[in-house]
Amino acid sequence: MEEFATPRQQISRRRLLQLSGMSSLGLLLTSCGTSLFSETVGTITEPLNLKVGELLLKPQTPIPEFPLSAIQPKALLVNTYDLTPEIDPVAFRLTIDGEVNQPIQLSMTDIYKLPLTSMVIRHVCVEGWAAIVQWGGVRLRDLLNLAQPKSQARYAYFQSADNYYESWDIASVLHPQTLLAYQKNGQPLSVDNGAPLRLASPIKLGYKQSKWVTRITLASNLNSRKGYWVDQGYEWFAGL
Ligand SMILES: Nc1nc2c(c(=O)[nH]1)N[C@H]1C(S)=C(S)[C@@H](COP(=O)(O)O)O[C@H]1N2
Ligand SMILES: [Mo]
């Protein structure tokens, strides 16, 4: 009982892993095994081949959401690979640059003015746990639209304040349920969960959902730094 009440949730997570009998090594091997396959598939199938303009016009299939009653408030474990960064939300600016016509910097005040979307989805971590969570925030596509993406943009890089980094395919970036979230379960997002802004999407595994996002850079190609975990052997596409 006490273990679940302590803020040191990493301990309970390890216990959960033991209890569930899932070894992260096994999952790691699974991820590595599928990585080549997914990356190959990614180059030949829709919607990965679609350009920004086409994706913005083409409605993508929404993932079914859960009712509010399905939220599991204690199931989302804090999973941070290193130190938790301290960000002053007043001084904070989100930068959007790269393959855009209008690079921009947005304050949280700017971001709160954009339409708020909320969704109840399942968060899945490859380490063997999952949680049904409600995320509230802005659609990433609405944010990127402000910067006028160029048609050659095919990927987005996400830089985080803790030096975590990720890259996503543009179709997943522009998916209507891909949010930059500032609320969790109806409350302001906590620092541990990624305040002021984190990625939240029902179409990607947990490690793709960068917390403390400070910069989004659109790109026409991927470089050799694809993601903090991806560069250690985890699958890049990591779709759910
Ligand atoms: N910046 C940053 N983002 C991150 C991570 C991290 O260590 N740093 N961990 C990832 C992993 S593996 C998971 S499962 C989720 C966990 O989100 P939570 O801590 O809000 O539950 O954040 C992801 N985003
Ligand atoms: Mo994770």
mmCIF file of C-alpha atoms and ligand atoms in Angstrom:
data_model
loop_
_atom_site.group_PDB
_atom_site.id
_atom_site.type_symbol
_atom_site.label_atom_id
_atom_site.label_comp_id
_atom_site.label_asym_id
_atom_site.label_seq_id
_atom_site.Cartn_x
_atom_site.Cartn_y
_atom_site.Cartn_z
ATOM 1 C CA MET A 1 0.000 0.000 0.000
ATOM 2 C CA GLU A 2 2.620 2.454 1.100
ATOM 3 C CA GLU A 3 4.687 1.923 -1.997
ATOM 4 C CA PHE A 4 1.899 3.182 -4.200
ATOM 5 C CA ALA A 5 1.478 6.319 -2.110
ATOM 6 C CA THR A 6 5.126 7.351 -2.288
ATOM 7 C CA PRO A 7 6.260 9.912 -4.864
ATOM 8 C CA ARG A 8 9.143 7.613 -5.822
ATOM 9 C CA GLN A 9 6.991 5.890 -8.372
ATOM 10 C CA GLN A 10 9.927 4.286 -10.133
ATOM 11 C CA ILE A 11 9.994 1.798 -7.264
ATOM 12 C CA SER A 12 6.388 0.822 -7.731
ATOM 13 C CA ARG A 13 6.948 0.619 -11.468
ATOM 14 C CA ARG A 14 9.700 -1.937 -11.010
ATOM 15 C CA ARG A 15 7.437 -3.864 -8.694
ATOM 16 C CA LEU A 16 4.672 -3.759 -11.256
ATOM 17 C CA LEU A 17 7.061 -5.106 -13.841
ATOM 18 C CA GLN A 18 7.984 -7.961 -11.565
ATOM 19 C CA LEU A 19 4.348 -8.646 -10.836
ATOM 20 C CA SER A 20 3.291 -8.547 -14.467
ATOM 21 C CA GLY A 21 6.162 -10.842 -15.400
ATOM 22 C CA MET A 22 7.084 -8.709 -18.391
ATOM 23 C CA SER A 23 10.768 -8.092 -18.799
ATOM 24 C CA SER A 24 11.805 -4.900 -20.513
ATOM 25 C CA LEU A 25 14.607 -6.855 -22.166
ATOM 26 C CA GLY A 26 12.062 -9.069 -23.880
ATOM 27 C CA LEU A 27 10.145 -6.023 -25.035
ATOM 28 C CA LEU A 28 13.331 -4.350 -26.162
ATOM 29 C CA LEU A 29 14.158 -7.329 -28.342
ATOM 30 C CA THR A 30 10.654 -7.284 -29.761
ATOM 31 C CA SER A 31 11.019 -3.619 -30.616
ATOM 32 C CA CYS A 32 14.347 -4.150 -32.305
ATOM 33 C CA GLY A 33 12.963 -7.085 -34.254
ATOM 34 C CA THR A 34 10.189 -5.028 -35.785
ATOM 35 C CA SER A 35 12.147 -1.861 -36.384
ATOM 36 C CA LEU A 36 13.465 -2.602 -39.863
ATOM 37 C CA PHE A 37 10.061 -3.822 -40.953
ATOM 38 C CA SER A 38 8.257 -0.679 -39.822
ATOM 39 C CA GLU A 39 10.792 1.658 -41.309
ATOM 40 C CA THR A 40 10.545 -0.116 -44.654
ATOM 41 C CA VAL A 41 6.775 -0.092 -44.537
ATOM 42 C CA GLY A 42 6.964 3.573 -43.624
ATOM 43 C CA THR A 43 8.631 4.433 -46.886
ATOM 44 C CA ILE A 44 6.125 2.702 -49.147
ATOM 45 C CA THR A 45 2.648 3.117 -47.689
ATOM 46 C CA GLU A 46 0.131 5.861 -47.137
ATOM 47 C CA PRO A 47 -0.211 8.107 -45.261
ATOM 48 C CA LEU A 48 3.542 8.365 -44.764
ATOM 49 C CA ASN A 49 4.024 9.419 -48.364
ATOM 50 C CA LEU A 50 1.534 12.239 -48.215
ATOM 51 C CA LYS A 51 2.758 15.811 -48.112
ATOM 52 C CA VAL A 52 1.690 18.417 -45.575
ATOM 53 C CA GLY A 53 -0.903 20.062 -47.806
ATOM 54 C CA GLU A 54 -2.539 16.728 -48.653
ATOM 55 C CA LEU A 55 -2.531 15.642 -45.002
ATOM 56 C CA LEU A 56 -4.167 18.852 -43.884
ATOM 57 C CA LEU A 57 -6.982 18.299 -46.390
ATOM 58 C CA LYS A 58 -7.344 14.555 -45.979
ATOM 59 C CA PRO A 59 -9.275 13.605 -42.846
ATOM 60 C CA GLN A 60 -7.349 10.968 -40.912
ATOM 61 C CA THR A 61 -9.230 8.248 -39.065
ATOM 62 C CA PRO A 62 -9.731 9.138 -35.413
ATOM 63 C CA ILE A 63 -8.859 6.528 -32.775
ATOM 64 C CA PRO A 64 -11.855 5.670 -30.547
ATOM 65 C CA GLU A 65 -11.619 7.447 -27.195
ATOM 66 C CA PHE A 66 -12.655 6.258 -23.726
ATOM 67 C CA PRO A 67 -15.395 7.747 -21.516
ATOM 68 C CA LEU A 68 -14.313 9.932 -18.574
ATOM 69 C CA SER A 69 -15.297 7.092 -16.226
ATOM 70 C CA ALA A 70 -12.509 4.923 -17.691
ATOM 71 C CA ILE A 71 -9.700 7.251 -16.522
ATOM 72 C CA GLN A 72 -7.191 5.447 -14.264
ATOM 73 C CA PRO A 73 -5.813 8.341 -12.193
ATOM 74 C CA LYS A 74 -3.062 6.341 -10.474
ATOM 75 C CA ALA A 75 -1.965 4.187 -13.386
ATOM 76 C CA LEU A 76 0.147 6.789 -15.215
ATOM 77 C CA LEU A 77 3.628 6.348 -13.753
ATOM 78 C CA VAL A 78 6.194 9.088 -14.029
ATOM 79 C CA ASN A 79 8.879 7.882 -16.397
ATOM 80 C CA THR A 80 11.778 10.299 -16.826
ATOM 81 C CA TYR A 81 15.175 9.087 -17.991
ATOM 82 C CA ASP A 82 17.212 11.703 -16.116
ATOM 83 C CA LEU A 83 16.640 14.969 -14.256
ATOM 84 C CA THR A 84 13.319 16.802 -14.259
ATOM 85 C CA PRO A 85 13.869 20.249 -15.774
ATOM 86 C CA GLU A 86 12.535 23.383 -14.140
ATOM 87 C CA ILE A 87 10.800 25.653 -16.646
ATOM 88 C CA ASP A 88 9.429 29.074 -15.770
ATOM 89 C CA PRO A 89 6.046 29.018 -17.548
ATOM 90 C CA VAL A 90 6.017 32.828 -17.857
ATOM 91 C CA ALA A 91 9.413 33.070 -19.557
ATOM 92 C CA PHE A 92 8.803 29.868 -21.558
ATOM 93 C CA ARG A 93 8.632 30.078 -25.368
ATOM 94 C CA LEU A 94 7.881 27.245 -27.749
ATOM 95 C CA THR A 95 9.919 27.592 -30.945
ATOM 96 C CA ILE A 96 8.619 26.238 -34.259
ATOM 97 C CA ASP A 97 11.187 26.375 -37.045
ATOM 98 C CA GLY A 98 12.844 24.383 -39.839
ATOM 99 C CA GLU A 99 10.821 23.740 -43.016
ATOM 100 C CA VAL A 100 8.280 26.483 -42.330
ATOM 101 C CA ASN A 101 7.615 29.809 -44.045
ATOM 102 C CA GLN A 102 7.102 31.659 -40.773
ATOM 103 C CA PRO A 103 9.259 30.482 -37.854
ATOM 104 C CA ILE A 104 7.538 31.450 -34.598
ATOM 105 C CA GLN A 105 7.962 31.572 -30.848
ATOM 106 C CA LEU A 106 4.844 31.183 -28.738
ATOM 107 C CA SER A 107 4.271 31.933 -25.068
ATOM 108 C CA MET A 108 1.898 29.869 -22.956
ATOM 109 C CA THR A 109 -0.509 32.831 -23.116
ATOM 110 C CA ASP A 110 -0.503 32.540 -26.928
ATOM 111 C CA ILE A 111 -1.060 28.793 -26.672
ATOM 112 C CA TYR A 112 -3.959 29.069 -24.188
ATOM 113 C CA LYS A 113 -5.774 31.224 -26.773
ATOM 114 C CA LEU A 114 -5.893 28.345 -29.262
ATOM 115 C CA PRO A 115 -8.830 25.899 -29.174
ATOM 116 C CA LEU A 116 -8.572 23.406 -26.291
ATOM 117 C CA THR A 117 -9.074 19.763 -27.251
ATOM 118 C CA SER A 118 -9.369 17.034 -24.674
ATOM 119 C CA MET A 119 -9.334 13.283 -25.133
ATOM 120 C CA VAL A 120 -9.304 10.142 -22.996
ATOM 121 C CA ILE A 121 -6.816 7.675 -24.439
ATOM 122 C CA ARG A 122 -4.531 4.825 -23.414
ATOM 123 C CA HIS A 123 -0.876 5.621 -22.744
ATOM 124 C CA VAL A 124 1.326 2.556 -23.347
ATOM 125 C CA CYS A 125 4.911 2.298 -22.098
ATOM 126 C CA VAL A 126 7.132 -0.462 -23.504
ATOM 127 C CA GLU A 127 8.348 -1.139 -19.999
ATOM 128 C CA GLY A 128 5.150 -3.043 -19.349
ATOM 129 C CA TRP A 129 2.518 -0.638 -18.058
ATOM 130 C CA ALA A 130 -0.377 1.306 -19.509
ATOM 131 C CA ALA A 131 -2.843 3.900 -18.256
ATOM 132 C CA ILE A 132 -6.054 5.454 -19.480
ATOM 133 C CA VAL A 133 -5.509 9.208 -19.212
ATOM 134 C CA GLN A 134 -7.319 12.372 -20.202
ATOM 135 C CA TRP A 135 -5.086 14.909 -21.921
ATOM 136 C CA GLY A 136 -6.098 18.478 -22.699
ATOM 137 C CA GLY A 137 -4.203 20.849 -24.948
ATOM 138 C CA VAL A 138 -3.860 22.159 -28.456
ATOM 139 C CA ARG A 139 -3.817 20.141 -31.629
ATOM 140 C CA LEU A 140 -0.280 20.066 -32.914
ATOM 141 C CA ARG A 141 -1.616 20.656 -36.455
ATOM 142 C CA ASP A 142 -3.192 23.945 -35.315
ATOM 143 C CA LEU A 143 0.086 25.073 -33.797
ATOM 144 C CA LEU A 144 2.143 24.116 -36.831
ATOM 145 C CA ASN A 145 -0.326 25.828 -39.161
ATOM 146 C CA LEU A 146 0.634 29.128 -37.522
ATOM 147 C CA ALA A 147 4.168 28.621 -38.818
ATOM 148 C CA GLN A 148 2.989 27.728 -42.353
ATOM 149 C CA PRO A 149 4.754 24.402 -42.965
ATOM 150 C CA LYS A 150 6.472 24.005 -46.325
ATOM 151 C CA SER A 151 5.286 21.144 -48.506
ATOM 152 C CA GLN A 152 8.644 19.360 -48.260
ATOM 153 C CA ALA A 153 8.242 18.922 -44.479
ATOM 154 C CA ARG A 154 8.042 15.168 -43.844
ATOM 155 C CA TYR A 155 9.254 14.859 -40.248
ATOM 156 C CA ALA A 156 9.172 16.818 -37.022
ATOM 157 C CA TYR A 157 11.936 16.915 -34.446
ATOM 158 C CA PHE A 158 10.961 17.563 -30.840
ATOM 159 C CA GLN A 159 13.579 18.977 -28.487
ATOM 160 C CA SER A 160 12.928 18.786 -24.751
ATOM 161 C CA ALA A 161 14.337 20.778 -21.853
ATOM 162 C CA ASP A 162 15.876 17.632 -20.298
ATOM 163 C CA ASN A 163 17.779 17.021 -23.571
ATOM 164 C CA TYR A 164 15.376 14.248 -24.553
ATOM 165 C CA TYR A 165 14.688 14.342 -28.279
ATOM 166 C CA GLU A 166 12.319 12.604 -30.668
ATOM 167 C CA SER A 167 11.347 12.611 -34.326
ATOM 168 C CA TRP A 168 7.969 11.763 -35.829
ATOM 169 C CA ASP A 169 6.580 11.241 -39.342
ATOM 170 C CA ILE A 170 4.496 14.215 -40.493
ATOM 171 C CA ALA A 171 1.270 12.177 -40.863
ATOM 172 C CA SER A 172 1.371 11.259 -37.165
ATOM 173 C CA VAL A 173 2.297 14.851 -36.277
ATOM 174 C CA LEU A 174 -0.748 16.196 -38.138
ATOM 175 C CA HIS A 175 -3.132 13.523 -36.811
ATOM 176 C CA PRO A 176 -6.152 15.282 -35.229
ATOM 177 C CA GLN A 177 -5.560 13.489 -31.903
ATOM 178 C CA THR A 178 -1.896 14.456 -31.627
ATOM 179 C CA LEU A 179 -1.823 17.201 -28.995
ATOM 180 C CA LEU A 180 0.641 19.367 -27.201
ATOM 181 C CA ALA A 181 -0.974 18.919 -23.820
ATOM 182 C CA TYR A 182 -1.025 21.246 -20.814
ATOM 183 C CA GLN A 183 -3.693 19.401 -18.808
ATOM 184 C CA LYS A 184 -3.893 15.875 -17.388
ATOM 185 C CA ASN A 185 -7.167 14.410 -16.089
ATOM 186 C CA GLY A 186 -8.753 17.867 -16.085
ATOM 187 C CA GLN A 187 -5.984 19.499 -14.007
ATOM 188 C CA PRO A 188 -3.013 21.618 -15.042
ATOM 189 C CA LEU A 189 -0.179 19.343 -16.131
ATOM 190 C CA SER A 190 2.350 18.696 -13.356
ATOM 191 C CA VAL A 191 6.062 19.267 -13.867
ATOM 192 C CA ASP A 192 6.718 15.520 -13.554
ATOM 193 C CA ASN A 193 4.290 14.839 -16.386
ATOM 194 C CA GLY A 194 5.936 17.412 -18.674
ATOM 195 C CA ALA A 195 4.706 20.944 -17.862
ATOM 196 C CA PRO A 196 4.354 23.334 -19.481
ATOM 197 C CA LEU A 197 3.889 21.301 -22.702
ATOM 198 C CA ARG A 198 4.140 17.637 -23.670
ATOM 199 C CA LEU A 199 3.148 15.493 -26.604
ATOM 200 C CA ALA A 200 0.080 13.279 -26.164
ATOM 201 C CA SER A 201 -1.308 10.995 -28.850
ATOM 202 C CA PRO A 202 -3.215 7.690 -29.004
ATOM 203 C CA ILE A 203 -1.218 6.546 -32.046
ATOM 204 C CA LYS A 204 2.297 6.305 -30.569
ATOM 205 C CA LEU A 205 4.053 4.467 -27.746
ATOM 206 C CA GLY A 206 4.944 6.313 -24.536
ATOM 207 C CA TYR A 207 8.554 7.052 -25.379
ATOM 208 C CA LYS A 208 7.466 9.040 -28.470
ATOM 209 C CA GLN A 209 5.456 11.394 -26.240
ATOM 210 C CA SER A 210 8.095 13.944 -25.344
ATOM 211 C CA LYS A 211 7.612 15.918 -22.150
ATOM 212 C CA TRP A 212 8.900 19.516 -21.655
ATOM 213 C CA VAL A 213 8.887 20.225 -25.406
ATOM 214 C CA THR A 214 10.715 23.491 -26.127
ATOM 215 C CA ARG A 215 11.309 23.323 -29.861
ATOM 216 C CA ILE A 216 9.647 21.722 -32.881
ATOM 217 C CA THR A 217 11.704 21.664 -36.066
ATOM 218 C CA LEU A 218 10.146 20.468 -39.298
ATOM 219 C CA ALA A 219 12.541 18.673 -41.644
ATOM 220 C CA SER A 220 12.549 17.081 -45.073
ATOM 221 C CA ASN A 221 14.868 14.273 -43.960
ATOM 222 C CA LEU A 222 15.788 12.424 -40.799
ATOM 223 C CA ASN A 223 19.312 12.712 -39.499
ATOM 224 C CA SER A 224 21.164 10.082 -37.476
ATOM 225 C CA ARG A 225 19.766 11.392 -34.180
ATOM 226 C CA LYS A 226 16.218 10.049 -34.331
ATOM 227 C CA GLY A 227 15.247 9.834 -30.678
ATOM 228 C CA TYR A 228 16.665 9.260 -27.234
ATOM 229 C CA TRP A 229 15.398 5.655 -27.024
ATOM 230 C CA VAL A 230 15.301 5.050 -30.765
ATOM 231 C CA ASP A 231 19.051 5.650 -30.983
ATOM 232 C CA GLN A 232 19.453 2.877 -28.402
ATOM 233 C CA GLY A 233 17.595 0.331 -30.517
ATOM 234 C CA TYR A 234 13.903 1.028 -29.985
ATOM 235 C CA GLU A 235 11.622 1.205 -32.975
ATOM 236 C CA TRP A 236 11.357 4.632 -34.639
ATOM 237 C CA PHE A 237 7.748 4.578 -35.893
ATOM 238 C CA ALA A 238 6.428 3.054 -32.625
ATOM 239 C CA GLY A 239 2.777 3.177 -33.675
ATOM 240 C CA LEU A 240 0.000 1.789 -31.481
HETATM 241 N N1 LIG B 1 11.500 14.762 -22.101
HETATM 242 C C1 LIG B 1 11.164 13.482 -21.804
HETATM 243 N N2 LIG B 1 10.028 12.999 -22.333
HETATM 244 C C2 LIG B 1 9.660 11.728 -22.065
HETATM 245 C C3 LIG B 1 10.454 10.859 -21.283
HETATM 246 C C4 LIG B 1 11.657 11.415 -20.739
HETATM 247 O O1 LIG B 1 12.424 10.749 -20.024
HETATM 248 N N3 LIG B 1 11.968 12.734 -21.029
HETATM 249 N N4 LIG B 1 10.052 9.558 -21.058
HETATM 250 C C5 LIG B 1 9.098 8.987 -22.019
HETATM 251 C C6 LIG B 1 8.487 7.731 -21.613
HETATM 252 S S1 LIG B 1 9.408 6.309 -21.802
HETATM 253 C C7 LIG B 1 7.180 7.651 -21.215
HETATM 254 S S2 LIG B 1 6.405 6.184 -20.917
HETATM 255 C C8 LIG B 1 6.395 8.876 -20.975
HETATM 256 C C9 LIG B 1 5.915 8.898 -19.537
HETATM 257 O O2 LIG B 1 5.134 10.046 -19.307
HETATM 258 P P1 LIG B 1 4.740 10.382 -17.811
HETATM 259 O O3 LIG B 1 6.025 10.463 -17.022
HETATM 260 O O4 LIG B 1 3.987 11.662 -17.859
HETATM 261 O O5 LIG B 1 3.885 9.233 -17.324
HETATM 262 O O6 LIG B 1 7.126 10.048 -21.217
HETATM 263 C C10 LIG B 1 7.979 9.977 -22.337
HETATM 264 N N5 LIG B 1 8.491 11.297 -22.608
HETATM 265 MO MO MO B 2 7.877 4.606 -21.698
#
